[in-house]
Coordinates of C-alpha atoms and ligand atoms in Angstrom, one line a residue:
M1 CA 8.7 -32.8 -0.8
R2 CA 9.8 -33.9 -4.4
T3 CA 8.2 -37.0 -5.8
D4 CA 8.6 -39.0 -8.8
S5 CA 5.0 -39.9 -9.2
V6 CA 2.5 -37.5 -10.7
V7 CA 0.4 -35.6 -8.0
N8 CA -3.4 -35.5 -8.9
I9 CA -5.5 -32.7 -7.6
V10 CA -9.2 -33.5 -8.3
G11 CA -11.2 -30.3 -8.6
A12 CA -9.6 -27.2 -9.9
G13 CA -12.0 -24.9 -7.9
L14 CA -11.0 -22.4 -5.2
A15 CA -8.8 -24.8 -3.0
G16 CA -7.7 -27.1 -5.9
A17 CA -6.3 -24.2 -8.0
L18 CA -4.7 -22.5 -4.9
L19 CA -3.0 -25.8 -3.8
G20 CA -1.7 -26.2 -7.4
V21 CA 0.1 -23.0 -7.2
M22 CA 1.5 -23.7 -3.7
L23 CA 2.8 -27.2 -4.6
M24 CA 4.5 -25.9 -7.7
R25 CA 6.2 -23.2 -5.7
R26 CA 7.5 -25.8 -3.6
G27 CA 8.8 -27.7 -6.6
C28 CA 6.8 -30.9 -5.9
G29 CA 7.4 -32.5 -9.3
A30 CA 4.7 -33.0 -11.9
L31 CA 1.0 -32.2 -11.2
R32 CA -2.3 -32.8 -12.8
L33 CA -5.2 -30.9 -11.9
W34 CA -8.6 -32.3 -13.1
D35 CA -12.1 -30.6 -13.3
R36 CA -15.3 -31.6 -14.7
R37 CA -16.2 -28.1 -15.9
P38 CA -15.0 -26.6 -19.2
D39 CA -11.9 -24.2 -19.0
P40 CA -13.3 -21.1 -17.0
R41 CA -10.7 -19.1 -19.0
R42 CA -12.7 -19.7 -22.1
T43 CA -16.3 -19.8 -20.7
R44 CA -18.8 -17.5 -18.9
A45 CA -19.4 -18.2 -15.3
E46 CA -22.6 -19.9 -14.4
R47 CA -25.2 -17.6 -12.8
G48 CA -27.1 -18.6 -9.7
R49 CA -24.3 -20.2 -7.7
S50 CA -22.6 -18.3 -5.1
I51 CA -21.4 -15.5 -7.6
N52 CA -19.5 -13.8 -4.9
L53 CA -17.9 -14.6 -1.6
A54 CA -16.6 -12.8 1.5
L55 CA -12.9 -13.2 1.7
A56 CA -11.3 -12.5 5.1
A57 CA -7.9 -12.7 6.8
R58 CA -7.4 -16.5 6.7
G59 CA -8.1 -16.7 3.0
I60 CA -5.8 -13.7 2.4
A61 CA -3.0 -15.2 4.5
A62 CA -3.1 -18.2 2.2
L63 CA -3.2 -16.1 -1.1
E64 CA -0.2 -14.1 0.2
R65 CA 1.7 -17.3 0.8
A66 CA 1.0 -18.5 -2.7
G67 CA 2.3 -15.1 -4.0
V68 CA -0.9 -14.3 -5.8
M69 CA -2.3 -11.5 -3.9
D70 CA -1.0 -8.8 -6.5
H71 CA -3.5 -10.4 -9.0
I72 CA -6.3 -10.7 -6.6
R73 CA -6.4 -7.3 -5.1
P74 CA -8.0 -5.6 -8.1
L75 CA -10.9 -8.0 -7.7
L76 CA -11.8 -7.0 -4.2
I77 CA -14.4 -4.7 -2.7
P78 CA -14.1 -3.8 0.9
M79 CA -17.1 -4.3 3.2
R80 CA -16.9 -2.4 6.5
G81 CA -19.8 -4.0 8.2
R82 CA -23.4 -5.2 8.0
M83 CA -25.9 -2.8 6.8
I84 CA -29.0 -3.8 8.5
H85 CA -32.3 -3.1 6.5
E86 CA -35.4 -3.0 8.7
R87 CA -38.9 -3.5 7.3
S88 CA -39.6 0.1 7.8
G89 CA -36.8 0.9 5.4
A90 CA -34.4 2.2 8.1
A91 CA -30.8 1.1 7.5
T92 CA -28.0 1.0 10.1
L93 CA -24.3 0.0 9.6
Q94 CA -22.9 -2.3 12.3
P95 CA -19.1 -2.3 11.7
Y96 CA -17.4 -5.7 11.7
G97 CA -14.5 -4.4 13.7
Q98 CA -13.1 -1.2 15.0
R99 CA -9.9 -0.8 13.2
E100 CA -9.6 0.6 9.9
D101 CA -8.2 -2.6 8.6
E102 CA -10.9 -4.8 10.0
V103 CA -12.9 -5.2 6.8
I104 CA -13.9 -8.2 4.7
Y105 CA -13.8 -8.3 0.9
S106 CA -16.4 -9.3 -1.6
V107 CA -14.8 -11.3 -4.5
G108 CA -16.4 -12.8 -7.5
R109 CA -15.9 -16.7 -7.5
A110 CA -15.3 -16.9 -11.1
A111 CA -12.7 -14.1 -11.4
L112 CA -10.9 -15.5 -8.3
N113 CA -11.0 -19.1 -9.7
R114 CA -9.8 -17.9 -13.0
V115 CA -6.7 -16.1 -11.6
L116 CA -5.8 -19.0 -9.6
I117 CA -6.0 -21.4 -12.6
E118 CA -4.0 -18.9 -14.6
E119 CA -1.2 -18.8 -11.9
A120 CA -1.1 -22.6 -11.7
A121 CA -1.0 -23.1 -15.4
R122 CA 2.1 -20.8 -15.4
H123 CA 4.2 -23.6 -14.1
Q124 CA 5.6 -26.0 -16.8
D125 CA 5.1 -29.2 -14.6
V126 CA 1.3 -28.5 -14.4
T127 CA -1.3 -30.1 -16.6
I128 CA -4.8 -28.9 -16.4
R129 CA -7.5 -31.2 -17.7
F130 CA -11.0 -29.8 -17.9
D131 CA -14.2 -31.6 -19.0
Q132 CA -13.0 -34.5 -17.1
T133 CA -15.5 -35.8 -14.4
C134 CA -13.8 -37.8 -11.7
L135 CA -16.1 -40.9 -11.0
G136 CA -14.1 -42.1 -7.9
A137 CA -10.9 -43.5 -6.4
D138 CA -10.0 -47.1 -6.0
P139 CA -7.1 -47.4 -3.5
A140 CA -6.9 -51.1 -3.6
D141 CA -6.3 -51.1 -7.4
N142 CA -4.5 -47.7 -7.2
L143 CA -6.8 -46.1 -9.6
L144 CA -8.5 -42.8 -10.2
R145 CA -11.5 -43.2 -12.6
F146 CA -12.8 -40.4 -15.1
R147 CA -15.2 -39.8 -17.8
N148 CA -14.3 -37.4 -20.7
E149 CA -17.2 -35.0 -21.0
I150 CA -16.5 -34.3 -24.6
S151 CA -16.1 -37.9 -25.9
G152 CA -18.0 -39.7 -23.2
A153 CA -15.1 -42.1 -22.8
Q154 CA -14.3 -43.6 -19.4
Y155 CA -10.6 -44.3 -18.5
H156 CA -8.3 -44.3 -15.4
V157 CA -5.1 -43.1 -14.2
E158 CA -2.8 -44.0 -11.3
L159 CA -4.0 -42.8 -8.1
G160 CA -1.6 -41.8 -5.6
P161 CA -0.8 -39.3 -4.3
T162 CA -4.3 -37.6 -5.0
I163 CA -5.7 -34.6 -3.2
A164 CA -9.5 -34.4 -3.6
T165 CA -10.7 -30.8 -3.7
D166 CA -14.0 -31.6 -5.7
G167 CA -16.2 -29.7 -3.5
A168 CA -19.2 -30.4 -1.2
G169 CA -20.6 -33.2 -3.4
S170 CA -17.2 -34.8 -3.7
A171 CA -17.2 -38.0 -5.9
V172 CA -13.9 -39.2 -4.4
R173 CA -15.4 -38.9 -1.0
T174 CA -18.6 -40.7 -2.2
S175 CA -16.6 -43.5 -3.8
L176 CA -14.4 -44.0 -0.7
A177 CA -17.5 -44.0 1.6
S178 CA -19.2 -46.6 -0.6
K179 CA -16.3 -49.0 -0.1
G180 CA -16.4 -48.3 3.8
Q181 CA -13.0 -46.7 3.7
L182 CA -14.4 -43.5 5.3
S183 CA -17.6 -42.4 7.0
V184 CA -19.5 -39.3 6.0
R185 CA -22.4 -37.5 7.8
E186 CA -24.2 -34.9 5.9
E187 CA -26.5 -32.5 7.8
W188 CA -28.7 -30.8 5.5
L189 CA -30.2 -27.5 6.6
D190 CA -34.1 -27.1 6.1
H191 CA -33.4 -23.7 4.5
D192 CA -32.2 -23.2 0.8
Y193 CA -31.0 -20.3 -1.0
K194 CA -31.7 -18.5 -4.3
E195 CA -29.6 -15.7 -5.9
L196 CA -31.0 -12.6 -7.5
T197 CA -29.4 -9.6 -9.3
I198 CA -29.4 -5.8 -8.0
P199 CA -28.1 -4.1 -11.2
P200 CA -26.5 -0.7 -11.1
V201 CA -28.8 2.3 -11.4
A202 CA -27.5 4.9 -14.0
G203 CA -24.1 3.2 -13.9
R204 CA -24.0 3.4 -10.0
P205 CA -24.4 0.8 -7.4
A206 CA -28.0 0.8 -6.1
L207 CA -26.7 0.4 -2.4
D208 CA -23.7 1.4 -0.5
P209 CA -20.9 -0.8 -2.1
N210 CA -18.8 -1.0 1.0
A211 CA -21.1 -3.0 3.1
L212 CA -22.7 -6.5 3.3
H213 CA -26.4 -5.7 3.1
I214 CA -28.8 -7.8 5.3
W215 CA -32.5 -7.8 5.5
P216 CA -33.1 -9.9 8.7
R217 CA -36.6 -11.2 9.2
G218 CA -36.3 -13.6 11.9
G219 CA -36.9 -17.0 10.3
F220 CA -35.3 -16.1 7.1
M221 CA -33.2 -13.3 5.5
L222 CA -32.2 -11.6 2.1
I223 CA -28.3 -10.5 1.9
A224 CA -26.6 -8.6 -0.9
L225 CA -22.8 -8.5 -1.7
P226 CA -21.3 -6.0 -4.1
N227 CA -19.6 -6.9 -7.5
T228 CA -16.9 -5.1 -9.4
D229 CA -19.4 -4.3 -12.3
Q230 CA -21.5 -2.0 -9.7
S231 CA -24.1 -4.8 -9.5
F232 CA -25.0 -6.7 -6.3
T233 CA -25.8 -10.3 -5.9
A234 CA -28.7 -10.8 -3.4
T235 CA -29.3 -14.1 -1.8
L236 CA -32.6 -15.1 -0.2
F237 CA -32.1 -17.7 2.6
L238 CA -35.5 -19.3 3.3
A239 CA -37.2 -22.6 4.6
R240 CA -37.7 -25.2 2.1
T241 CA -41.3 -26.0 3.2
G242 CA -43.8 -24.4 5.6
P243 CA -46.0 -21.2 5.5
R244 CA -43.0 -18.9 4.8
S245 CA -41.1 -21.1 2.4
F246 CA -39.7 -21.6 -1.1
E247 CA -42.4 -24.1 -1.4
A248 CA -45.1 -21.6 -0.6
L249 CA -43.7 -19.1 -3.3
S250 CA -45.2 -21.3 -6.0
D251 CA -46.3 -18.6 -8.4
S252 CA -45.2 -15.1 -9.5
Q253 CA -48.0 -13.4 -7.5
A254 CA -47.0 -15.2 -4.2
V255 CA -43.3 -14.2 -4.9
L256 CA -44.1 -10.6 -5.5
D257 CA -46.5 -10.4 -2.5
F258 CA -43.8 -12.0 -0.2
F259 CA -41.2 -9.6 -1.3
L260 CA -43.4 -6.4 -1.1
E261 CA -44.3 -7.5 2.5
E262 CA -40.9 -8.5 3.7
F263 CA -38.5 -6.5 1.7
P264 CA -40.4 -3.6 0.2
D265 CA -37.2 -1.4 -0.2
A266 CA -35.5 -4.2 -2.1
V267 CA -38.2 -4.8 -4.6
P268 CA -37.5 -1.8 -6.8
L269 CA -33.8 -2.7 -6.8
I270 CA -34.4 -6.2 -8.4
P271 CA -36.1 -5.4 -11.7
N272 CA -35.9 -9.0 -12.9
L273 CA -37.2 -10.4 -9.6
M274 CA -39.9 -12.7 -11.2
A275 CA -37.7 -14.1 -14.2
E276 CA -34.6 -14.7 -12.0
F277 CA -36.8 -16.3 -9.2
T278 CA -38.2 -18.7 -11.6
A279 CA -34.9 -19.3 -13.7
H280 CA -32.4 -19.6 -10.8
P281 CA -32.2 -22.9 -8.9
A282 CA -32.6 -23.0 -5.2
G283 CA -29.3 -24.4 -3.6
Q284 CA -29.1 -26.7 -0.7
L285 CA -26.9 -25.9 2.4
G286 CA -25.4 -28.2 4.7
T287 CA -22.5 -29.5 6.9
V288 CA -20.3 -32.4 5.7
H289 CA -18.5 -34.4 8.5
T290 CA -16.0 -36.8 7.2
A291 CA -13.6 -39.2 9.1
P292 CA -10.9 -40.0 8.2
W293 CA -10.0 -37.5 5.5
R294 CA -7.3 -39.7 4.0
I295 CA -6.3 -43.2 2.8
G296 CA -2.7 -43.8 3.6
G297 CA -0.4 -41.8 1.4
Q298 CA -2.9 -42.3 -1.5
V299 CA -5.7 -39.8 -1.1
L300 CA -6.4 -36.7 1.1
L301 CA -9.6 -34.9 1.1
L302 CA -9.5 -31.1 1.5
G303 CA -11.8 -28.0 1.3
D304 CA -15.5 -28.6 1.0
A305 CA -14.7 -32.2 -0.2
A306 CA -13.7 -33.0 3.5
H307 CA -15.7 -30.4 5.6
A308 CA -18.4 -28.3 3.7
I309 CA -20.1 -25.8 6.1
V310 CA -23.0 -23.7 5.9
P311 CA -22.2 -20.1 4.5
F312 CA -23.3 -17.9 7.4
H313 CA -19.9 -16.9 8.7
G314 CA -18.5 -16.4 5.2
Q315 CA -15.7 -18.9 6.0
G316 CA -16.1 -21.9 3.8
M317 CA -13.6 -20.7 1.1
N318 CA -11.5 -19.0 3.8
A319 CA -11.3 -22.5 5.7
A320 CA -10.6 -24.2 2.5
F321 CA -7.7 -21.9 1.6
E322 CA -6.3 -22.2 5.3
D323 CA -6.4 -26.0 4.7
C324 CA -3.9 -25.3 1.8
L325 CA -1.8 -22.9 3.8
V326 CA -1.4 -25.6 6.7
L327 CA -0.4 -28.3 4.0
D328 CA 2.0 -25.8 2.5
S329 CA 3.5 -25.2 6.0
L330 CA 3.7 -28.8 6.9
L331 CA 5.3 -29.9 3.5
E332 CA 8.9 -29.1 4.6
H333 CA 8.6 -31.2 7.7
H334 CA 7.5 -34.5 5.9
S335 CA 9.1 -36.5 3.3
E336 CA 6.3 -39.0 2.9
W337 CA 2.8 -38.2 1.6
E338 CA 1.3 -40.5 4.2
S339 CA 2.7 -38.6 7.2
L340 CA 2.0 -35.2 5.6
F341 CA -1.8 -36.3 5.0
A342 CA -2.0 -37.4 8.5
A343 CA -0.4 -34.3 10.0
V344 CA -2.8 -32.0 7.8
E345 CA -5.8 -34.0 9.1
R346 CA -4.6 -33.7 12.7
A347 CA -4.1 -30.1 12.4
R348 CA -7.2 -29.1 10.7
Q349 CA -10.0 -31.4 11.8
P350 CA -10.7 -29.8 15.3
N351 CA -10.6 -26.3 13.7
V352 CA -13.0 -27.0 10.8
A353 CA -15.5 -28.8 13.3
A354 CA -15.3 -25.5 15.4
I355 CA -16.0 -23.2 12.3
A356 CA -18.8 -25.6 11.1
Q357 CA -20.5 -25.1 14.6
M358 CA -19.8 -21.3 14.6
A359 CA -21.2 -21.1 11.0
L360 CA -24.4 -22.6 12.1
E361 CA -24.7 -20.4 15.1
N362 CA -24.1 -17.3 12.9
Y363 CA -27.3 -18.0 10.9
T364 CA -29.5 -17.3 13.9
E365 CA -27.3 -14.2 14.6
M366 CA -27.7 -12.9 11.0
R367 CA -31.3 -13.4 10.4
A368 CA -32.7 -12.7 14.0
T369 CA -30.4 -11.7 16.8
V370 CA -28.9 -8.7 14.9
L371 CA -32.1 -6.8 15.8
D372 CA -32.3 -7.8 19.5
A373 CA -31.6 -5.0 21.9
G374 CA -29.7 -7.3 24.2
F375 CA -27.4 -8.5 21.5
L376 CA -26.8 -4.9 20.4
R377 CA -25.9 -3.9 24.1
R378 CA -23.6 -6.9 24.6
K379 CA -22.0 -6.3 21.1
N380 CA -21.1 -2.8 22.0
L381 CA -20.0 -3.9 25.5
S382 CA -17.6 -6.6 23.7
L383 CA -16.1 -3.7 21.6
E384 CA -15.6 -1.6 24.7
L385 CA -13.9 -4.6 26.4
E386 CA -11.7 -5.3 23.3
R387 CA -10.6 -1.5 23.5
R388 CA -9.7 -1.8 27.2
F389 CA -8.3 -5.3 27.2
P390 CA -7.0 -5.8 23.6
D391 CA -4.5 -8.6 24.4
R392 CA -7.2 -10.7 26.1
F393 CA -10.7 -9.9 24.8
I394 CA -11.4 -9.9 21.1
P395 CA -15.0 -10.5 20.0
R396 CA -15.5 -14.0 18.5
Y397 CA -16.7 -12.7 15.1
A398 CA -13.3 -10.7 14.9
M399 CA -11.1 -13.7 16.1
V400 CA -12.6 -15.8 13.2
T401 CA -12.5 -13.1 10.7
F402 CA -9.5 -11.0 11.5
H403 CA -7.1 -13.1 13.4
P404 CA -5.8 -16.1 11.6
E405 CA -3.2 -16.6 14.3
I406 CA -6.1 -17.6 16.7
T407 CA -7.3 -21.0 15.4
Y408 CA -11.0 -21.7 14.8
A409 CA -11.0 -24.0 17.8
E410 CA -9.5 -21.4 20.1
A411 CA -11.9 -18.9 18.8
L412 CA -14.8 -21.1 19.7
R413 CA -13.3 -21.9 23.2
R414 CA -12.5 -18.2 24.0
G415 CA -15.7 -17.1 22.6
A416 CA -17.7 -19.2 24.9
V417 CA -15.9 -17.8 28.1
Q418 CA -16.4 -14.2 26.6
E419 CA -20.1 -14.9 26.2
Q420 CA -20.3 -15.8 30.0
I421 CA -18.5 -12.7 31.0
L422 CA -20.6 -10.5 28.7
L423 CA -23.8 -12.0 30.4
E424 CA -22.3 -11.4 33.8
L425 CA -21.5 -7.8 33.0
D426 CA -24.6 -7.0 31.2
R427 CA -26.9 -4.9 33.4
G428 CA -29.4 -3.5 30.9
D429 CA -29.3 0.2 30.7
A430 CA -27.0 0.7 33.6
P431 CA -23.3 1.1 33.0
A432 CA -21.0 -2.0 33.1
D433 CA -18.7 -2.6 36.1
F434 CA -15.3 -2.5 34.5
T435 CA -13.5 -3.3 37.7
L436 CA -15.4 -6.6 37.7
A437 CA -14.6 -7.0 34.0
R438 CA -10.9 -6.7 34.7
K439 CA -11.1 -9.3 37.3
L440 CA -13.1 -11.9 35.2
I441 CA -11.0 -11.2 32.1
N442 CA -7.7 -11.6 34.0
E443 CA -8.9 -14.8 35.7
L444 CA -10.7 -16.4 32.6
L445 CA -9.0 -15.3 29.5
P446 CA -5.2 -16.0 29.2
A447 CA -3.2 -13.3 27.5
L448 CA -3.0 -13.8 23.6
A449 CA 0.5 -14.0 22.1
P450 CA 1.5 -10.7 20.5
T451 CA 1.1 -10.7 16.8
Ligands
FAD501 C1 -24.4 -19.6 -1.0 C2 -23.0 -19.6 -0.6 C3 -22.4 -18.6 -0.1 C4 -21.0 -18.8 0.2 N1 -20.3 -17.7 0.7 C5 -19.2 -17.8 1.2 C6 -18.3 -16.6 1.7 O1 -18.9 -15.5 1.7 N2 -17.2 -16.8 2.1 C7 -16.4 -18.0 2.1 O2 -15.5 -18.1 2.7 N3 -17.2 -19.2 1.6 C8 -18.4 -19.0 1.2 N4 -19.1 -20.1 0.7 C9 -18.3 -21.4 0.6 C10 -17.5 -21.7 -0.5 O3 -18.3 -21.6 -1.7 C11 -16.9 -22.9 -0.4 O4 -16.4 -23.3 0.9 C12 -15.6 -23.0 -1.4 O5 -16.0 -22.8 -2.7 C13 -14.9 -24.4 -1.2 O6 -13.9 -24.5 -2.1 P1 -13.5 -25.9 -2.7 O7 -12.4 -25.6 -3.7 O8 -13.3 -26.8 -1.6 O9 -14.8 -26.4 -3.5 P2 -15.4 -25.7 -4.8 O10 -15.2 -24.3 -5.0 O11 -16.9 -26.0 -4.9 O12 -14.7 -26.5 -6.1 C14 -14.8 -27.8 -6.4 C15 -14.3 -28.0 -7.8 O13 -14.3 -29.4 -8.0 C16 -15.0 -29.5 -9.4 N5 -15.6 -30.9 -9.4 C17 -16.7 -31.2 -8.7 N6 -16.9 -32.6 -8.8 C18 -16.1 -33.0 -9.7 C19 -15.9 -34.3 -10.3 N7 -16.6 -35.3 -9.9 N8 -14.8 -34.5 -11.0 C20 -13.9 -33.3 -11.4 N9 -14.1 -32.1 -10.8 C21 -15.2 -32.0 -9.9 C22 -15.9 -28.5 -9.5 O14 -16.2 -28.1 -10.9 C23 -15.1 -27.2 -8.9 O15 -14.4 -26.6 -9.7 C24 -20.4 -20.0 0.3 C25 -21.1 -21.1 -0.1 C26 -22.4 -21.1 -0.7 C27 -23.2 -22.2 -1.1

């Protein structure tokens, strides 16, 4: 679609910058990208805010479509599975998948965003304006309002068509909701997160760099993802209030006692534990449900702005990138922004609702169920069923993470059926009945289209 009006993208974060690259490849006309931050090509990344992320197949498919994977590959560290650290210090790797290529990748948010911004900025029709905070959208007056963070001046530009990718706290979404043009439901988790650093030891990673490390402790957990500088970013997910909570960790001694009791093997790995625990903010986590995502052909919300989710499936960015991929695919079938925006919402809404639910469910799995004998038995059984019936049975985690051709909604649906089959086949320590398995799978799980 080529347009005479300037297209605005509010928020040059992960989704906004990628979308900028994609729209330019399609030759959509002039594009303005706005962000409230200073230009990340000239400044250091802020610490303490999801420094690194797990990139999986859906995100990679979108990056490949945008033609940027060659620049991103050097930033990626493969993670083969979850390394589970028990309180005793024992560590076991639970592989994510059974094929060589079934890995996810740790990637630094700042470096990834910088590459995407550089790629978007290469196009002559793109203007990127940093230090500009969007204050809201006024569809009735066709205005998009901003404040210049350098001069403090407020001003407006023509609104439509605008794609708002200004993240979980979206100002565009808030302004439209305040006018009653869309409804928003924010479900905050009663657990927060805090990031800490595990530096390299004598220039080498302190843990296996090809795993996502988890210290599951039932009601809470610590995780760590590798960085390209050999360090790890560790994240503590913990209740906000209560006996085991951030509120209870009110002084250094309480923090140290808590870590020594719960994560004794991690304490020596985090030399600046006290200083970082005090200095780094605790972040909130939640799910944002928005309806509708669009106002005619004037505004479309995408990424976290439309549907922020909790991070426990490592899919928020992947889902935001998949939004961009879907919009890119639909572009050639629509000559009007209004019908394009409607089609994007129709295609994505049921899928992001499904991943929002699966992400919440995964929190319980990561912090508690991974240690449960029944869970491990059924996990092994599900891998065996995948080996025997690869065109029908794929564990839900693998469908979400490694199979972008299966939508999130379909993964949720098939996952529920598979769970029933697993429960029926699970006979404790006795071997599973694979004749029954074949019958149930053939009856209940339609064959997947070959990829
Ligand atoms: C602790 C944690 C861990 C996570 N781990 C993973 C993971 O492993 N894998 C994964 O896929 N996802 C993960 N996520 C989710 C992921 O971070 C988000 O889903 C992703 O960043 C969404 O991209 P986005 O572009 O929609 O929003 P963002 O990346 O948040 O970008 C929004 C952009 O808009 C700008 N902006 C905000 N407000 C304004 C305004 N008013 N005016 C102008 N600009 C504005 C911001 O500066 C920013 O550049 C995690 C999230 C958290 C909190």
